[in-house]
PDB file of C-alpha atoms in Angstrom:
ATOM      1  CA  MET A   8       5.127   6.513 -37.782  1.00 47.00           C
ATOM      2  CA  ARG A   9       1.589   7.895 -37.796  1.00 50.00           C
ATOM      3  CA  ARG A  10       0.455   5.278 -35.234  1.00 51.00           C
ATOM      4  CA  PHE A  11       3.304   6.288 -32.935  1.00 47.00           C
ATOM      5  CA  ARG A  12       2.255   9.952 -33.050  1.00 52.00           C
ATOM      6  CA  SER A  13      -1.382   9.028 -32.374  1.00 55.00           C
ATOM      7  CA  ALA A  14      -0.394   6.915 -29.374  1.00 52.00           C
ATOM      8  CA  SER A  15       1.909   9.668 -28.096  1.00 52.00           C
ATOM      9  CA  SER A  16      -0.851  12.233 -28.483  1.00 51.00           C
ATOM     10  CA  LEU A  17      -3.300  10.013 -26.625  1.00 50.00           C
ATOM     11  CA  VAL A  18      -0.857   9.437 -23.759  1.00 50.00           C
ATOM     12  CA  ALA A  19      -0.086  13.163 -23.545  1.00 47.00           C
ATOM     13  CA  THR A  20      -3.809  13.983 -23.468  1.00 47.00           C
ATOM     14  CA  VAL A  21      -4.511  11.450 -20.711  1.00 48.00           C
ATOM     15  CA  VAL A  22      -1.581  12.698 -18.604  1.00 47.00           C
ATOM     16  CA  CYS A  23      -2.661  16.325 -19.012  1.00 42.00           C
ATOM     17  CA  ALA A  24      -6.246  15.462 -18.090  1.00 45.00           C
ATOM     18  CA  ALA A  25      -5.090  13.564 -14.992  1.00 51.00           C
ATOM     19  CA  VAL A  26      -2.879  16.441 -13.858  1.00 47.00           C
ATOM     20  CA  PHE A  27      -5.690  18.926 -14.496  1.00 45.00           C
ATOM     21  CA  LEU A  28      -8.217  16.858 -12.541  1.00 49.00           C
ATOM     22  CA  CYS A  29      -5.816  16.329  -9.639  1.00 51.00           C
ATOM     23  CA  SER A  30      -4.824  19.988  -9.478  1.00 45.00           C
ATOM     24  CA  GLY A  31      -8.322  20.855  -8.271  1.00 44.00           C
ATOM     25  CA  CYS A  32      -7.936  18.636  -5.228  1.00 50.00           C
ATOM     26  CA  SER A  33      -7.080  20.941  -2.361  1.00 55.00           C
ATOM     27  CA  GLN A  34      -7.455  18.437   0.453  1.00 72.00           C
ATOM     28  CA  PRO A  35      -6.771  14.698   0.421  1.00 79.00           C
ATOM     29  CA  TYR A  36      -9.746  12.423   0.977  1.00 87.00           C
ATOM     30  CA  LYS A  37     -10.442  11.816   4.670  1.00 90.00           C
ATOM     31  CA  PRO A  38     -12.344   8.553   5.065  1.00 94.00           C
ATOM     32  CA  PRO A  39     -15.134   8.111   7.596  1.00 93.00           C
ATOM     33  CA  GLY A  40     -14.644   5.550  10.363  1.00 95.00           C
ATOM     34  CA  LYS A  41     -11.538   5.319  12.516  1.00 95.00           C
ATOM     35  CA  GLU A  42      -9.351   8.416  12.696  1.00 95.00           C
ATOM     36  CA  LEU A  43      -6.106   8.307  10.692  1.00 95.00           C
ATOM     37  CA  PRO A  44      -2.838   8.353  12.686  1.00 95.00           C
ATOM     38  CA  GLU A  45      -1.380  11.824  13.156  1.00 93.00           C
ATOM     39  CA  GLY A  46       0.978  12.698  10.314  1.00 91.00           C
ATOM     40  CA  PHE A  47      -0.090   9.798   8.065  1.00 93.00           C
ATOM     41  CA  LEU A  48       1.491  10.695   4.713  1.00 90.00           C
ATOM     42  CA  ILE A  49      -0.177   8.314   2.250  1.00 94.00           C
ATOM     43  CA  ALA A  50      -3.450   9.439   0.671  1.00 94.00           C
ATOM     44  CA  CYS A  51      -6.499   7.274   1.237  1.00 96.00           C
ATOM     45  CA  TYR A  52      -8.280   5.881  -1.785  1.00 97.00           C
ATOM     46  CA  PRO A  53     -11.512   7.841  -2.410  1.00 95.00           C
ATOM     47  CA  LYS A  54     -14.855   6.443  -1.233  1.00 93.00           C
ATOM     48  CA  THR A  55     -13.315   4.204   1.430  1.00 97.00           C
ATOM     49  CA  THR A  56     -14.042   3.709   5.110  1.00 96.00           C
ATOM     50  CA  CYS A  57     -11.202   3.439   7.615  1.00 97.00           C
ATOM     51  CA  THR A  58     -11.735   0.264   9.646  1.00 97.00           C
ATOM     52  CA  GLN A  59      -8.439   0.269  11.599  1.00 97.00           C
ATOM     53  CA  SER A  60      -5.530   2.596  12.252  1.00 97.00           C
ATOM     54  CA  ASP A  61      -2.509   2.491  14.514  1.00 97.00           C
ATOM     55  CA  SER A  62       0.740   4.322  15.127  1.00 96.00           C
ATOM     56  CA  THR A  63       3.618   2.612  16.945  1.00 95.00           C
ATOM     57  CA  PRO A  64       6.526   4.694  18.275  1.00 93.00           C
ATOM     58  CA  LEU A  65       9.980   3.507  17.244  1.00 92.00           C
ATOM     59  CA  PRO A  66      13.446   4.554  18.464  1.00 91.00           C
ATOM     60  CA  GLY A  67      14.760   7.890  17.195  1.00 87.00           C
ATOM     61  CA  LYS A  68      11.375   9.640  17.238  1.00 87.00           C
ATOM     62  CA  GLN A  69      10.217   7.551  14.296  1.00 91.00           C
ATOM     63  CA  LYS A  70       7.016   5.549  13.967  1.00 95.00           C
ATOM     64  CA  GLN A  71       5.326   2.764  12.093  1.00 96.00           C
ATOM     65  CA  GLN A  72       1.774   3.495  10.997  1.00 97.00           C
ATOM     66  CA  ILE A  73      -0.918   1.180   9.697  1.00 98.00           C
ATOM     67  CA  VAL A  74      -4.256   2.068   8.136  1.00 98.00           C
ATOM     68  CA  VAL A  75      -6.876  -0.423   6.896  1.00 98.00           C
ATOM     69  CA  LEU A  76      -9.541   0.794   4.470  1.00 98.00           C
ATOM     70  CA  MET A  77     -12.586  -0.843   2.881  1.00 98.00           C
ATOM     71  CA  SER A  78     -13.839  -0.034  -0.630  1.00 97.00           C
ATOM     72  CA  GLU A  79     -16.476  -1.267  -3.046  1.00 96.00           C
ATOM     73  CA  ASP A  80     -14.156  -0.753  -6.048  1.00 96.00           C
ATOM     74  CA  ASP A  81     -12.253  -3.661  -7.577  1.00 94.00           C
ATOM     75  CA  VAL A  82      -8.619  -4.538  -6.881  1.00 96.00           C
ATOM     76  CA  SER A  83      -7.243  -3.508 -10.297  1.00 95.00           C
ATOM     77  CA  GLN A  84      -8.787  -0.031 -10.100  1.00 96.00           C
ATOM     78  CA  ILE A  85      -7.339   0.543  -6.617  1.00 97.00           C
ATOM     79  CA  VAL A  86      -3.894  -0.811  -7.590  1.00 97.00           C
ATOM     80  CA  ALA A  87      -3.720   1.600 -10.550  1.00 96.00           C
ATOM     81  CA  TRP A  88      -4.717   4.520  -8.289  1.00 97.00           C
ATOM     82  CA  TYR A  89      -2.045   3.701  -5.675  1.00 97.00           C
ATOM     83  CA  LYS A  90       0.684   3.243  -8.294  1.00 96.00           C
ATOM     84  CA  THR A  91      -0.078   6.750  -9.541  1.00 95.00           C
ATOM     85  CA  GLU A  92      -0.449   8.204  -6.034  1.00 94.00           C
ATOM     86  CA  LEU A  93       2.855   6.784  -4.833  1.00 96.00           C
ATOM     87  CA  THR A  94       4.693   7.988  -7.939  1.00 94.00           C
ATOM     88  CA  LEU A  95       3.208  11.489  -7.602  1.00 93.00           C
ATOM     89  CA  LYS A  96       4.397  11.578  -3.968  1.00 92.00           C
ATOM     90  CA  ALA A  97       7.980  10.756  -5.127  1.00 94.00           C
ATOM     91  CA  TYR A  98       7.972   7.128  -3.981  1.00 95.00           C
ATOM     92  CA  GLN A  99       9.609   4.543  -6.210  1.00 96.00           C
ATOM     93  CA  VAL A 100       7.519   1.380  -6.564  1.00 95.00           C
ATOM     94  CA  VAL A 101      10.086  -1.370  -6.024  1.00 95.00           C
ATOM     95  CA  SER A 102       7.780  -4.377  -5.958  1.00 95.00           C
ATOM     96  CA  ASP A 103       4.392  -5.250  -7.442  1.00 94.00           C
ATOM     97  CA  ASN A 104       3.300  -8.786  -6.584  1.00 95.00           C
ATOM     98  CA  GLU A 105      -0.002 -10.561  -7.191  1.00 95.00           C
ATOM     99  CA  MET A 106      -0.947 -13.807  -5.487  1.00 95.00           C
ATOM    100  CA  LYS A 107      -4.429 -15.343  -5.626  1.00 93.00           C
ATOM    101  CA  GLY A 108      -6.104 -12.002  -6.347  1.00 94.00           C
ATOM    102  CA  THR A 109      -4.232 -10.030  -3.674  1.00 96.00           C
ATOM    103  CA  VAL A 110      -1.785  -7.377  -4.894  1.00 97.00           C
ATOM    104  CA  THR A 111       1.042  -6.017  -2.732  1.00 98.00           C
ATOM    105  CA  LEU A 112       2.872  -2.861  -3.746  1.00 97.00           C
ATOM    106  CA  GLU A 113       6.091  -1.885  -2.008  1.00 97.00           C
ATOM    107  CA  ALA A 114       7.515   1.590  -2.476  1.00 96.00           C
ATOM    108  CA  GLN A 115      10.134   3.764  -0.881  1.00 95.00           C
ATOM    109  CA  ASN A 116      11.723   7.174  -0.944  1.00 94.00           C
ATOM    110  CA  ASP A 117      14.851   8.395   0.837  1.00 93.00           C
ATOM    111  CA  LYS A 118      13.269   8.076   4.289  1.00 92.00           C
ATOM    112  CA  MET A 119      10.178   5.871   4.234  1.00 94.00           C
ATOM    113  CA  HIS A 120       9.056   2.436   3.083  1.00 96.00           C
ATOM    114  CA  VAL A 121       5.397   1.889   2.194  1.00 97.00           C
ATOM    115  CA  GLN A 122       3.549  -1.371   1.707  1.00 97.00           C
ATOM    116  CA  VAL A 123       0.040  -1.321   0.231  1.00 98.00           C
ATOM    117  CA  THR A 124      -1.837  -4.623   0.122  1.00 98.00           C
ATOM    118  CA  ILE A 125      -5.129  -4.746  -1.802  1.00 98.00           C
ATOM    119  CA  SER A 126      -7.301  -7.831  -1.315  1.00 97.00           C
ATOM    120  CA  PRO A 127     -10.755  -8.773  -2.565  1.00 96.00           C
ATOM    121  CA  LEU A 128     -13.279  -9.544   0.179  1.00 93.00           C
ATOM    122  CA  GLY A 129     -16.198 -11.455  -1.264  1.00 87.00           C
ATOM    123  CA  ASP A 130     -17.778 -10.173  -4.468  1.00 86.00           C
ATOM    124  CA  LYS A 131     -18.412  -6.573  -3.468  1.00 92.00           C
ATOM    125  CA  HIS A 132     -15.643  -5.333  -1.179  1.00 96.00           C
ATOM    126  CA  THR A 133     -11.898  -4.746  -1.231  1.00 97.00           C
ATOM    127  CA  ILE A 134      -9.604  -4.329   1.773  1.00 97.00           C
ATOM    128  CA  ILE A 135      -6.659  -1.921   1.490  1.00 98.00           C
ATOM    129  CA  SER A 136      -3.915  -2.210   4.109  1.00 98.00           C
ATOM    130  CA  ILE A 137      -1.284   0.549   4.145  1.00 98.00           C
ATOM    131  CA  SER A 138       1.811   0.258   6.314  1.00 97.00           C
ATOM    132  CA  THR A 139       4.505   2.939   6.546  1.00 96.00           C
ATOM    133  CA  TYR A 140       7.795   2.682   8.415  1.00 94.00           C
ATOM    134  CA  PRO A 141      11.328   4.083   8.253  1.00 93.00           C
ATOM    135  CA  LYS A 142      13.314   2.833   5.289  1.00 84.00           C
ATOM    136  CA  PRO A 143      15.640   0.003   6.320  1.00 73.00           C
ATOM    137  CA  ILE A 144      19.285   0.934   6.078  1.00 68.00           C
TER     138      ILE A 144
END
């Protein structure tokens, strides 16, 4: 019973610290490099550079947007950050697949579907590809 309380206390402390640290963030990180598509709703992982971005109009005044980022952090660190980020933005992570070092997260809310693919590039870089589009009906 004592172990359970200690673990619960630790989890509560970590969650409170994370909320406290995030509450000081007034603006989302804006990466250098290519400009993000107008209205892009998914936060960019800190300390990245945007290497590509695109917005494609779809019927019904909707759009598909793609952003590609480069980071020096490892895949597991970035995956953990995006799982938290998506959950905090009220997306439900519906798929978390890993294949040969590349992790693909798929998440959705009532209106949008998001796919985040995180891939190692050599020993020192990681590519993050974020695609958003209307949720399939």
